[in-house]
PDB file of N, CA and C in Angstrom:
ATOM      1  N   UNK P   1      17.210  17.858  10.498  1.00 44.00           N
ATOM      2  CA  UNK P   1      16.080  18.046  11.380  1.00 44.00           C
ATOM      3  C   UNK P   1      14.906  18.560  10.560  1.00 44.00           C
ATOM      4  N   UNK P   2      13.603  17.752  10.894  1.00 48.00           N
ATOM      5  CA  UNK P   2      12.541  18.425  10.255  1.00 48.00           C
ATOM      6  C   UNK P   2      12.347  20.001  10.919  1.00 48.00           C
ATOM      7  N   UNK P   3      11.273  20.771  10.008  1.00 45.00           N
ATOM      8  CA  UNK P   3      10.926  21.786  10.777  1.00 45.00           C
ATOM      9  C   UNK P   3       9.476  21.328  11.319  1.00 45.00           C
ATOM     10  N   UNK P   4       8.822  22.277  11.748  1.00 47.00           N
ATOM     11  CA  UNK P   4       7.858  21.748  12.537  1.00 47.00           C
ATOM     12  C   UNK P   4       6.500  22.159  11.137  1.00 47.00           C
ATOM     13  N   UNK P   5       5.219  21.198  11.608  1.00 47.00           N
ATOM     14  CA  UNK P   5       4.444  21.432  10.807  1.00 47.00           C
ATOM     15  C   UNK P   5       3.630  22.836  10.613  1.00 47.00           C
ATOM     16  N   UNK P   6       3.429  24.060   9.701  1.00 48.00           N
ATOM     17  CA  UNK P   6       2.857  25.112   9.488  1.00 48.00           C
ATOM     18  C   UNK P   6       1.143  25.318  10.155  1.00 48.00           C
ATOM     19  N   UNK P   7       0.793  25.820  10.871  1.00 50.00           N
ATOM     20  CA  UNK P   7      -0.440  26.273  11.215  1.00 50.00           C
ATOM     21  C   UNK P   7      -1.608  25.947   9.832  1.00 50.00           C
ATOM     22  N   UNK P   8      -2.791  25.600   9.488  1.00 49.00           N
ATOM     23  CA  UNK P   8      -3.686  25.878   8.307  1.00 49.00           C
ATOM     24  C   UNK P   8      -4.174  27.304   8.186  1.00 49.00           C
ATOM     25  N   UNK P   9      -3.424  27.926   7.593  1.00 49.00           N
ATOM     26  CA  UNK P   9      -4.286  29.368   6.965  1.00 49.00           C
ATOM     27  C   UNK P   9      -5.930  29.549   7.049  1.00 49.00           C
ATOM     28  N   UNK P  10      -6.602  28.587   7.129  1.00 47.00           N
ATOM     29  CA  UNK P  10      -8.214  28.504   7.207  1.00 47.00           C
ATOM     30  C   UNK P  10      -8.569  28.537   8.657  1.00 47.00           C
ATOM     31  N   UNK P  11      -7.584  28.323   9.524  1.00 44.00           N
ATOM     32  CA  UNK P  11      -8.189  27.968  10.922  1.00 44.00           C
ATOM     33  C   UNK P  11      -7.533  29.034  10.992  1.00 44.00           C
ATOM     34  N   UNK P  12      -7.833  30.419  11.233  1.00 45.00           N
ATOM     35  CA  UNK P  12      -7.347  31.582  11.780  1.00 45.00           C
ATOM     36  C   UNK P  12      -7.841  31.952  13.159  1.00 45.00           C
ATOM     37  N   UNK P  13      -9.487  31.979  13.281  1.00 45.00           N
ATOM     38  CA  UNK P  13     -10.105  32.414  14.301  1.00 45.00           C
ATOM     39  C   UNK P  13     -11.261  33.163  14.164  1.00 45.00           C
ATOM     40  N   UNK P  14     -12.833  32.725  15.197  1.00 42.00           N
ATOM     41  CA  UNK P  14     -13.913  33.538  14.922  1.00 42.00           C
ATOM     42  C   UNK P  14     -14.280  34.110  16.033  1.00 42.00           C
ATOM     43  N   UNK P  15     -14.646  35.473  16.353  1.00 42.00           N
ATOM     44  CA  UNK P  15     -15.148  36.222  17.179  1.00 42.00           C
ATOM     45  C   UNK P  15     -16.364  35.530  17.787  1.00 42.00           C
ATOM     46  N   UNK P  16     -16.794  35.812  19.004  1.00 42.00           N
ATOM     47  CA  UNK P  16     -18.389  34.844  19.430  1.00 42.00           C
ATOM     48  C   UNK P  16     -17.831  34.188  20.453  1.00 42.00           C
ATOM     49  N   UNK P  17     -16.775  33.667  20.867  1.00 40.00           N
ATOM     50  CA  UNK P  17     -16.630  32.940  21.610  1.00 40.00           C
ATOM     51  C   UNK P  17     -16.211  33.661  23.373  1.00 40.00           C
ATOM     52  N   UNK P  18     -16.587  34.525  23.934  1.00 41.00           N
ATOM     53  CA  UNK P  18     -16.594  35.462  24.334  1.00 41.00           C
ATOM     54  C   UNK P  18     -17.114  34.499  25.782  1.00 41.00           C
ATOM     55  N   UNK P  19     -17.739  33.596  25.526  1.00 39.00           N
ATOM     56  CA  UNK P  19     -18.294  33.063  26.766  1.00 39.00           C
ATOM     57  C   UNK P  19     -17.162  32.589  27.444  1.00 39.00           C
ATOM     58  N   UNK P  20     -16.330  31.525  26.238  1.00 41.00           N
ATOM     59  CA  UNK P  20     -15.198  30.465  26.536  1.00 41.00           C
ATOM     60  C   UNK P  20     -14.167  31.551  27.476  1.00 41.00           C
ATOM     61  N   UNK P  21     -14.224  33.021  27.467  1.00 43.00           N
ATOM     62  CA  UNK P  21     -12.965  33.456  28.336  1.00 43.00           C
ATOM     63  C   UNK P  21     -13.474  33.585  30.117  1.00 43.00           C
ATOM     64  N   UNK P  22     -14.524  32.844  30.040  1.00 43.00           N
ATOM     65  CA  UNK P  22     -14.305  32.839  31.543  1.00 43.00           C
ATOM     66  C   UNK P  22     -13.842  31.432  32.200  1.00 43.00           C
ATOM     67  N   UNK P  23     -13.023  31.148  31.132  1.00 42.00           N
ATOM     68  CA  UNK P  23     -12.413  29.810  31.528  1.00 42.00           C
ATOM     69  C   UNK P  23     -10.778  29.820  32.106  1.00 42.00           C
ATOM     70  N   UNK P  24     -10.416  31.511  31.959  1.00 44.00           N
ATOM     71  CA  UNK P  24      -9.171  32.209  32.283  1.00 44.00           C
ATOM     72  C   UNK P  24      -9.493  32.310  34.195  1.00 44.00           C
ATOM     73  N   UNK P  25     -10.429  32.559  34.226  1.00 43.00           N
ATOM     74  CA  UNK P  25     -10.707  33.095  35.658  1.00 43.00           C
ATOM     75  C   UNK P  25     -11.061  31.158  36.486  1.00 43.00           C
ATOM     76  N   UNK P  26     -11.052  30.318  35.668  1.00 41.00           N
ATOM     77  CA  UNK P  26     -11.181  29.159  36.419  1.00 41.00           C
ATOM     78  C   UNK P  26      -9.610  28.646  36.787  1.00 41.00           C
ATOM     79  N   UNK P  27      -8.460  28.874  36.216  1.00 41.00           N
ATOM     80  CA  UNK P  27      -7.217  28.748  36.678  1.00 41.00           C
ATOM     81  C   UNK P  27      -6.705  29.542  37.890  1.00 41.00           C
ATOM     82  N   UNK P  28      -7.479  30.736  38.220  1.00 41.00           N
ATOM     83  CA  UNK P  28      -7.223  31.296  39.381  1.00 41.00           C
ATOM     84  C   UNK P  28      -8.040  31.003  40.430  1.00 41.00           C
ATOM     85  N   UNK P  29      -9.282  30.654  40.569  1.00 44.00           N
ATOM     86  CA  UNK P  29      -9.307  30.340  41.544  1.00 44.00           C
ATOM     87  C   UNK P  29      -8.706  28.592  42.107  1.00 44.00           C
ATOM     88  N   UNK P  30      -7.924  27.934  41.008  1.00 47.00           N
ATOM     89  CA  UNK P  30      -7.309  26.743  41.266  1.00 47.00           C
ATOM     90  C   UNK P  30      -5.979  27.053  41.830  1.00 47.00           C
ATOM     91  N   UNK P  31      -5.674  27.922  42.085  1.00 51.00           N
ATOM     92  CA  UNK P  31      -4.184  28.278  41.673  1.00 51.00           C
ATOM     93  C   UNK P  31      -3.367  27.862  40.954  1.00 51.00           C
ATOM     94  N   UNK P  32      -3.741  27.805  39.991  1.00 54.00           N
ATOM     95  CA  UNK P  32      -3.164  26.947  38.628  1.00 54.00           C
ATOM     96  C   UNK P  32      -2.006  28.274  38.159  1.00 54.00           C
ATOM     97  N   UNK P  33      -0.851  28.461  37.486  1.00 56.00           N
ATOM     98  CA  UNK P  33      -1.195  29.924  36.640  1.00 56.00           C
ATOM     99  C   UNK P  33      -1.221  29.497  35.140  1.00 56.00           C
ATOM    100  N   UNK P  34      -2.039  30.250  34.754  1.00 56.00           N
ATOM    101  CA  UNK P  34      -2.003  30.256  33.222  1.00 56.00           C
ATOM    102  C   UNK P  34      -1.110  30.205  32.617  1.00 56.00           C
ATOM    103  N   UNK P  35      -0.882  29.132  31.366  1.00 57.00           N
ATOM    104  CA  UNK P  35      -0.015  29.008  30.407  1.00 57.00           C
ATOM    105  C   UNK P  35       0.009  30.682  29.576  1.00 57.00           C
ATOM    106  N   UNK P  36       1.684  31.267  29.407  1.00 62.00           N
ATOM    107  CA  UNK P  36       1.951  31.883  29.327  1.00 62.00           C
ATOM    108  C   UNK P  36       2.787  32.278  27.786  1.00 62.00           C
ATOM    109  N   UNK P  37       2.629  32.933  26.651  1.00 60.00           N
ATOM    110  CA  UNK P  37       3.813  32.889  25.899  1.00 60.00           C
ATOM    111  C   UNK P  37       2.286  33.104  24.811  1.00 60.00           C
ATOM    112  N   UNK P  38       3.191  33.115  23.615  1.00 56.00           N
ATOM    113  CA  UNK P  38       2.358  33.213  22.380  1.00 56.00           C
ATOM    114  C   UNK P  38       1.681  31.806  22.357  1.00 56.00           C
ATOM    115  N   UNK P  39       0.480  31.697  21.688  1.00 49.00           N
ATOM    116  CA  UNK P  39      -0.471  30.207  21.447  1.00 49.00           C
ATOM    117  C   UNK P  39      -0.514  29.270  22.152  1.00 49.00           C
ATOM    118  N   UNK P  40      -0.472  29.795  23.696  1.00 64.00           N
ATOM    119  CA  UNK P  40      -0.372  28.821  24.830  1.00 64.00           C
ATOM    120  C   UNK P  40      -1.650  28.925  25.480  1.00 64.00           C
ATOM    121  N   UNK P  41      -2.711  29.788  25.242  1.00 81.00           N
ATOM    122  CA  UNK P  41      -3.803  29.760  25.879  1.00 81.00           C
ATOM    123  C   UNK P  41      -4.780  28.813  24.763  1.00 81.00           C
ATOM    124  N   UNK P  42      -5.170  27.984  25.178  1.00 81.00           N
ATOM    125  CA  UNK P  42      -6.085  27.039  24.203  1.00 81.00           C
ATOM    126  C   UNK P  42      -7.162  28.422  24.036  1.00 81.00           C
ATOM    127  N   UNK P  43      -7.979  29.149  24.614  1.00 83.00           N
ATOM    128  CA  UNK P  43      -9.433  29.314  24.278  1.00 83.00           C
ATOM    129  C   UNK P  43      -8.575  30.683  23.149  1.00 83.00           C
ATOM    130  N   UNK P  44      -7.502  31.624  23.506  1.00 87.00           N
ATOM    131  CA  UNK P  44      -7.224  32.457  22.413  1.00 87.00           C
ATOM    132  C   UNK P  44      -6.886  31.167  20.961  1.00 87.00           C
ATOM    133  N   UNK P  45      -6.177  30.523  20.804  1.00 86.00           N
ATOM    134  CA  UNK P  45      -5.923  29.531  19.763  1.00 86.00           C
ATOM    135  C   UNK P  45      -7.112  28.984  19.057  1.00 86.00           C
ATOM    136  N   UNK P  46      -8.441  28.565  19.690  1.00 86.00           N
ATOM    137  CA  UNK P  46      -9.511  28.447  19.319  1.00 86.00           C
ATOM    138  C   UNK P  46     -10.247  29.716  18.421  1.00 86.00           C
ATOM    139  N   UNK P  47     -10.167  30.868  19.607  1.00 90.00           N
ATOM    140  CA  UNK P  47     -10.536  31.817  18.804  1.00 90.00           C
ATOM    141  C   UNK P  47     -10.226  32.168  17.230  1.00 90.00           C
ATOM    142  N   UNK P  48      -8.775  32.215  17.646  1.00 91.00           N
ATOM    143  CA  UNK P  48      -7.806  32.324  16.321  1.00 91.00           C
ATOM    144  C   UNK P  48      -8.315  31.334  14.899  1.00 91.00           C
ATOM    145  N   UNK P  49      -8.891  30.204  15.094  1.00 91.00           N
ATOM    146  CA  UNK P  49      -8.703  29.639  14.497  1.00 91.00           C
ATOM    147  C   UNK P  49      -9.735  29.552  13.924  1.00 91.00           C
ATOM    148  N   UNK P  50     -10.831  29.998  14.919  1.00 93.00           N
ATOM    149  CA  UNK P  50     -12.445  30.107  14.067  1.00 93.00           C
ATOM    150  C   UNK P  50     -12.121  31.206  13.407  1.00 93.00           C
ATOM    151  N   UNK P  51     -11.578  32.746  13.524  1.00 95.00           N
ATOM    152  CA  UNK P  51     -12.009  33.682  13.071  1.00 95.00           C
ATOM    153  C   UNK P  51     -11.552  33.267  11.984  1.00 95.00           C
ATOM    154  N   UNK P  52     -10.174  33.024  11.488  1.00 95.00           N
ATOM    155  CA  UNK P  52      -9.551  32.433  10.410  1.00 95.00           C
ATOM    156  C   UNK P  52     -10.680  31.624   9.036  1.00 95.00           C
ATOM    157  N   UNK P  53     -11.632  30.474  10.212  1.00 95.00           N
ATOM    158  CA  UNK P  53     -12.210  30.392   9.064  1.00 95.00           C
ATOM    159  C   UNK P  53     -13.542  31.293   8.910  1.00 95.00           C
ATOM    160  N   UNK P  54     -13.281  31.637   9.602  1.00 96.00           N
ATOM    161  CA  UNK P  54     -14.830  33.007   9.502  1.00 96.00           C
ATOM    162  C   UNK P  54     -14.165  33.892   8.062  1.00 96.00           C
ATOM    163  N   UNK P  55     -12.924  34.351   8.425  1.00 96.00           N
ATOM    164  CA  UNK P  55     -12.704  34.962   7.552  1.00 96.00           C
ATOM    165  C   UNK P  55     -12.534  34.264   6.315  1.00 96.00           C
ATOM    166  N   UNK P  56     -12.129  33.617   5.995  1.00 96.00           N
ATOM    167  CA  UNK P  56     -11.665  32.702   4.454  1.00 96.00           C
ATOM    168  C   UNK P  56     -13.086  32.170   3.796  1.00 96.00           C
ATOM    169  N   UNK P  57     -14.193  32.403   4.900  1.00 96.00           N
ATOM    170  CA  UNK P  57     -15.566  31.947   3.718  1.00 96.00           C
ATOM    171  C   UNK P  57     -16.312  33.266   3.465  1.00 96.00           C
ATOM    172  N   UNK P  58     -15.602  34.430   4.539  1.00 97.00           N
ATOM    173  CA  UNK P  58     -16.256  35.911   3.942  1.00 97.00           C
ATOM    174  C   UNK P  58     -15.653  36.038   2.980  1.00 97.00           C
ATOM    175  N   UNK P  59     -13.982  35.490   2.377  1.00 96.00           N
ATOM    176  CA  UNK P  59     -13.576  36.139   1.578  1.00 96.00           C
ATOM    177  C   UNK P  59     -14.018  35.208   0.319  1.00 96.00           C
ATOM    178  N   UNK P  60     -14.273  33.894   0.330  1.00 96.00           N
ATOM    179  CA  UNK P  60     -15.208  33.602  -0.727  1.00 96.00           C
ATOM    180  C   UNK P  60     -16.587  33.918  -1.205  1.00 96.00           C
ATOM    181  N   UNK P  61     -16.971  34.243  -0.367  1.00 96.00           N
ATOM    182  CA  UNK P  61     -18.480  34.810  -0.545  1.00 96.00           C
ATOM    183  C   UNK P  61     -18.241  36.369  -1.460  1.00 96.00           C
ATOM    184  N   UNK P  62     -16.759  36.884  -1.248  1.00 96.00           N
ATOM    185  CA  UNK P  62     -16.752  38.100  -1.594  1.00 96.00           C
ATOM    186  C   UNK P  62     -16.797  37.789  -3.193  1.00 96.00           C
ATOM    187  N   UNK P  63     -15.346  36.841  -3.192  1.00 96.00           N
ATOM    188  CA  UNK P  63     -15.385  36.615  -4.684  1.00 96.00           C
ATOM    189  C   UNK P  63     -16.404  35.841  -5.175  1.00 96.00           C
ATOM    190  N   UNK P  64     -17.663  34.774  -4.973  1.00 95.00           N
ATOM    191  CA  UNK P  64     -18.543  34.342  -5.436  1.00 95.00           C
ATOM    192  C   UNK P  64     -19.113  35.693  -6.121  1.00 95.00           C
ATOM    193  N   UNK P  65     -19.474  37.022  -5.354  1.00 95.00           N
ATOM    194  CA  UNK P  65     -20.101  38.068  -5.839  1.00 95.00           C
ATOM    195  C   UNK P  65     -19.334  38.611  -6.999  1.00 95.00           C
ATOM    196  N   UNK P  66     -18.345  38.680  -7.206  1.00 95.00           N
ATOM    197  CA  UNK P  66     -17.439  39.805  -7.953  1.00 95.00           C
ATOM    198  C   UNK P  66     -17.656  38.095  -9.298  1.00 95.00           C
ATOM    199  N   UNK P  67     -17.762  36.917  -9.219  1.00 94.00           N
ATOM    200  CA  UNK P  67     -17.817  36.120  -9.981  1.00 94.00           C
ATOM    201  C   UNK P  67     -18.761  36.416 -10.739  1.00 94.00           C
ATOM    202  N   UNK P  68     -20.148  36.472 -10.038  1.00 93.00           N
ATOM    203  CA  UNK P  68     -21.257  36.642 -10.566  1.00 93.00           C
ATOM    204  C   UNK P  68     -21.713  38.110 -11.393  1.00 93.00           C
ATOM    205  N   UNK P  69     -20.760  38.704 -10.814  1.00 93.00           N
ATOM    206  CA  UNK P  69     -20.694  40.213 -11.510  1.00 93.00           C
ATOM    207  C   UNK P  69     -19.747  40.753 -12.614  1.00 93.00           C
ATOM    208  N   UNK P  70     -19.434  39.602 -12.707  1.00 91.00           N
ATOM    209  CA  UNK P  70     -18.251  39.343 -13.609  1.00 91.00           C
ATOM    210  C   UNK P  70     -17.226  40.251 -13.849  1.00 91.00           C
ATOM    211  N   UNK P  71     -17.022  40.622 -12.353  1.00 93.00           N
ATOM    212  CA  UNK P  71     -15.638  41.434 -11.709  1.00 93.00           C
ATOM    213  C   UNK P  71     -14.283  40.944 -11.791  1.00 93.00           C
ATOM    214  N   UNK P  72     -14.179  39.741 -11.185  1.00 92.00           N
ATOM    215  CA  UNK P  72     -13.040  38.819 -10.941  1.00 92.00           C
ATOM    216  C   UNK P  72     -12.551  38.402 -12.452  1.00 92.00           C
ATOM    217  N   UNK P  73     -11.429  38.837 -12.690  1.00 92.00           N
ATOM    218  CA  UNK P  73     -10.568  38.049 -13.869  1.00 92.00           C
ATOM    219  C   UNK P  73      -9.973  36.695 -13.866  1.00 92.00           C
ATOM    220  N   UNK P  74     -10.078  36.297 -12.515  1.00 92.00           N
ATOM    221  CA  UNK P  74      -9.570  35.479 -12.666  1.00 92.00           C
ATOM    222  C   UNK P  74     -10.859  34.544 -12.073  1.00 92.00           C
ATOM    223  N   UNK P  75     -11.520  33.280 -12.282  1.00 89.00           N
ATOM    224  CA  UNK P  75     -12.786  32.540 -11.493  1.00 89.00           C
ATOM    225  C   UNK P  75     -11.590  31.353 -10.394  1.00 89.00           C
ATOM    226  N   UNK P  76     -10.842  30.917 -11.190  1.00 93.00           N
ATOM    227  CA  UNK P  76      -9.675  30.026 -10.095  1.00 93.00           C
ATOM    228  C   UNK P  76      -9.655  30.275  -8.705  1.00 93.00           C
ATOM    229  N   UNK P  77      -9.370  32.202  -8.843  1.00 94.00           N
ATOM    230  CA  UNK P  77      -9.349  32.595  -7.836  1.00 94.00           C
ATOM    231  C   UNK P  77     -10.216  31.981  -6.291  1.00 94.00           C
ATOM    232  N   UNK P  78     -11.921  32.367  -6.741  1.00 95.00           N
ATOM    233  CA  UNK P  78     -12.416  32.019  -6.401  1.00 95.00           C
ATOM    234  C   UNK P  78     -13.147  30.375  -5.869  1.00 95.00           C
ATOM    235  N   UNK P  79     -12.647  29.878  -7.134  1.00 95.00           N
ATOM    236  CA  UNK P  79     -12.426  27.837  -6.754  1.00 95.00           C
ATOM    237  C   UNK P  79     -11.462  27.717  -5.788  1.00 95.00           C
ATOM    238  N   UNK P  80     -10.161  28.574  -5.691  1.00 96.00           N
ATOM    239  CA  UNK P  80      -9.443  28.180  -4.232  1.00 96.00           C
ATOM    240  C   UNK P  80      -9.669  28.799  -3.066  1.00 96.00           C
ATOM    241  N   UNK P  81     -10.343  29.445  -3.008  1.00 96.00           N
ATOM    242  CA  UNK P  81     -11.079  30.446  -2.006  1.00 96.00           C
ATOM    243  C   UNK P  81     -12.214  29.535  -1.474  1.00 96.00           C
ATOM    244  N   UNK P  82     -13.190  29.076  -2.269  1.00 96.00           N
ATOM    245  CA  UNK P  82     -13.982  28.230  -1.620  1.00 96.00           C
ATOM    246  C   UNK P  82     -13.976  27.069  -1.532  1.00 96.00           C
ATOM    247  N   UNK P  83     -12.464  26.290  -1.853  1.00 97.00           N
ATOM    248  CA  UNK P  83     -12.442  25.281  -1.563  1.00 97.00           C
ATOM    249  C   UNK P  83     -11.728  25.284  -0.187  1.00 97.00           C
ATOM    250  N   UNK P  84     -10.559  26.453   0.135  1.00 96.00           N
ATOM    251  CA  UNK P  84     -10.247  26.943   1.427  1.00 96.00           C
ATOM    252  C   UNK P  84     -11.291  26.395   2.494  1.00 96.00           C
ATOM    253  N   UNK P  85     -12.147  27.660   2.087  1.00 96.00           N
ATOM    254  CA  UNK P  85     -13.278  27.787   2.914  1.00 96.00           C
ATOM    255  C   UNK P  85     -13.773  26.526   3.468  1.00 96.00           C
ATOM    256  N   UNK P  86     -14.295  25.339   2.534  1.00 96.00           N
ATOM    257  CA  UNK P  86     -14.909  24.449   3.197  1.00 96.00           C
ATOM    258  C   UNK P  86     -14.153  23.644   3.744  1.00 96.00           C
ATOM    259  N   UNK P  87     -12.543  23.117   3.366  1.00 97.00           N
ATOM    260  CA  UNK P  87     -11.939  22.523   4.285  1.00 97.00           C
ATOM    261  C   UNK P  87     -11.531  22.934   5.483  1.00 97.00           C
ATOM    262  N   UNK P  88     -11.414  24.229   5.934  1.00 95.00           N
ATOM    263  CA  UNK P  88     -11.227  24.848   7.112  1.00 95.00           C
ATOM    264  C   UNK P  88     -13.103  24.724   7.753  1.00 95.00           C
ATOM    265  N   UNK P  89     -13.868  24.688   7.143  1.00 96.00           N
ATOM    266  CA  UNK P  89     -14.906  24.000   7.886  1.00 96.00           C
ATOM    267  C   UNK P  89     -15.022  22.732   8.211  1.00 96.00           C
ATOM    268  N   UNK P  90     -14.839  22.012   7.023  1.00 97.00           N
ATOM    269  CA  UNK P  90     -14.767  20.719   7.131  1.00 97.00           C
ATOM    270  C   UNK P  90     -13.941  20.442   8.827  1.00 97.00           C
ATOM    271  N   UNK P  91     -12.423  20.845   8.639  1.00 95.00           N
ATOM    272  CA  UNK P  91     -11.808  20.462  10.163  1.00 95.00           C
ATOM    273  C   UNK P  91     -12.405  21.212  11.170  1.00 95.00           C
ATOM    274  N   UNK P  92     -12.952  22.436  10.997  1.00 95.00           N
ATOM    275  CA  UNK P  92     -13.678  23.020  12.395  1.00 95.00           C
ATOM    276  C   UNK P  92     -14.891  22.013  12.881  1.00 95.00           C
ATOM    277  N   UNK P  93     -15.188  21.426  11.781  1.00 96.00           N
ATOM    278  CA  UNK P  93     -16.483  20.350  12.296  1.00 96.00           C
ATOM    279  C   UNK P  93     -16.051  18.989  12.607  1.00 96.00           C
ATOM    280  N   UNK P  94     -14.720  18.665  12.595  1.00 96.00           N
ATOM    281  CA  UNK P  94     -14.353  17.401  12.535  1.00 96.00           C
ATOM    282  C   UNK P  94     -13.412  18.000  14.339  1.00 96.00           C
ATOM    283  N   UNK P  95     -13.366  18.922  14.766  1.00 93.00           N
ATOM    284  CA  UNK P  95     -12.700  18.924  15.778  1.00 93.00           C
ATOM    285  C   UNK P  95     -13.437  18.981  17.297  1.00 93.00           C
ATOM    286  N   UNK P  96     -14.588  19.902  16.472  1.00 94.00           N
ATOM    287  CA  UNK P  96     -15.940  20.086  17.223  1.00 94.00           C
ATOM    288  C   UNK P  96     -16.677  18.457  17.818  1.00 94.00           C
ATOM    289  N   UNK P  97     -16.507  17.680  16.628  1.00 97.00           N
ATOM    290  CA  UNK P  97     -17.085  15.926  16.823  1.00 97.00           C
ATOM    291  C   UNK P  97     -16.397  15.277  17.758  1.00 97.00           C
ATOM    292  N   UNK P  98     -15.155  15.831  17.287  1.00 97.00           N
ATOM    293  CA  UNK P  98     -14.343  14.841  18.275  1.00 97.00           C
ATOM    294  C   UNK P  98     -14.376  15.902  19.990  1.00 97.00           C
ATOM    295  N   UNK P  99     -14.242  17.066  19.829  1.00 94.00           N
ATOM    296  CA  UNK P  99     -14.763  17.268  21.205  1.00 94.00           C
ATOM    297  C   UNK P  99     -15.938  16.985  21.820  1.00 94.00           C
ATOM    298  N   UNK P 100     -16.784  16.723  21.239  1.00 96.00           N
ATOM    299  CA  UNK P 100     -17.946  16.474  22.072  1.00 96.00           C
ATOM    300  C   UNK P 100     -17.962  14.831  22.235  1.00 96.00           C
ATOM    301  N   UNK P 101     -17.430  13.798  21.230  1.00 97.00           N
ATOM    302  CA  UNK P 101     -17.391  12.704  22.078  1.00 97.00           C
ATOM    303  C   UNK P 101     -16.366  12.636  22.945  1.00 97.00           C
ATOM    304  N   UNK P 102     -15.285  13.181  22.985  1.00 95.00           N
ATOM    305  CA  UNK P 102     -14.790  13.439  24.650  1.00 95.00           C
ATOM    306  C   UNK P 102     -15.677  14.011  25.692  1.00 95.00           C
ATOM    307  N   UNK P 103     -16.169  14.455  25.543  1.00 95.00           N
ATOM    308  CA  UNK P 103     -17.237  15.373  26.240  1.00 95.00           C
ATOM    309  C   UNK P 103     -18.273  14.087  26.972  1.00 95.00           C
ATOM    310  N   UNK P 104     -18.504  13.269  26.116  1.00 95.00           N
ATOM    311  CA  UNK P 104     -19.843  12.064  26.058  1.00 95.00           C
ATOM    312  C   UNK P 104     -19.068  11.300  27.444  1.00 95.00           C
ATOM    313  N   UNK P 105     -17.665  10.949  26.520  1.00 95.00           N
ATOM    314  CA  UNK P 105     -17.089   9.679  27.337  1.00 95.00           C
ATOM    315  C   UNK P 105     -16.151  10.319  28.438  1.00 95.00           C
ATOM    316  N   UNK P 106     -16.484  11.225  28.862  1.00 95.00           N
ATOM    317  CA  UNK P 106     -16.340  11.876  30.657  1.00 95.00           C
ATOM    318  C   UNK P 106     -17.612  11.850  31.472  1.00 95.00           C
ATOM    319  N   UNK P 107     -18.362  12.151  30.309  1.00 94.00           N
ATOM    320  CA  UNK P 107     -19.763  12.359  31.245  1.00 94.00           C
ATOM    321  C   UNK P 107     -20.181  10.695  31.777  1.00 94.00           C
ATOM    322  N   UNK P 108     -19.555   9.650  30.899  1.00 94.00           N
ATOM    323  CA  UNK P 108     -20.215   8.202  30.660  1.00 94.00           C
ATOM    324  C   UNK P 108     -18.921   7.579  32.046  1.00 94.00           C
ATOM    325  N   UNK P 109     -17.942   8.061  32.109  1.00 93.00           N
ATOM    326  CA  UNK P 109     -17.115   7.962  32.955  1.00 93.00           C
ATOM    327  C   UNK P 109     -17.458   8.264  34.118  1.00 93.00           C
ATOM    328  N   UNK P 110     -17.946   8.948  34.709  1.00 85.00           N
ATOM    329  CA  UNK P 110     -18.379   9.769  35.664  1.00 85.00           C
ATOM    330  C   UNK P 110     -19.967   8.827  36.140  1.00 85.00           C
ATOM    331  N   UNK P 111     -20.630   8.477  35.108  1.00 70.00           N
ATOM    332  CA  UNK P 111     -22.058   7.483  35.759  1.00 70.00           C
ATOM    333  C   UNK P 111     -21.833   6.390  36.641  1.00 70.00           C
TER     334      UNK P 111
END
């Protein structure tokens, strides 16, 4: 049996999204109940996943500085740190695209 595929370390989660939790209070008045258990709420999983890369380009930015200050012994360090960084952007922007043309082709559904 395979195991299942690992989470990306870059998609951890970013603070800000504070609006998206009043999307908890739209299952109650549906009487829906909320998905329950660890990583079952999409808007916490989102969160999680921006802060993640929020965090992994603060922590390159940290070592860019300690590079330039010629702190860091090691510079590698920092090449996998910001290469982290931009592929966990890279997919935060490639998930963002694809939500909003779902977004398009409901609204185009709906005309």
């Amino acid at each position: 049996m395979t195991s299942p595929i690992s989470a990306i370390s870059g998609l951890s989660a970013v603070g800000g999204i504070d609006a998206l939790q009043g999307v908890d209070g739209l299952s109650a008045s549906t009487g829906v109940a909320p998905a329950s258990g660890p990583d079952n709420d999409f808007v916490s999983m989102l969160s999680k996943g921006l802060e993640g890369v929020q965090a992994s380009q603060a922590k390159a930015d940290n070592l860019a500085v300690q590079v330039a200050d010629g702190t860091l012994q090691d510079p590698a360090q920092y090449t996998m740190a910001a290469n982290e960084a931009s592929l966990g952007l890279q997919l935060t922007l490639a998930i963002r695209n694809k939500a909003v043309e779902a977004f398009q082709e409901i609204m185009r559904m709906q005309a």
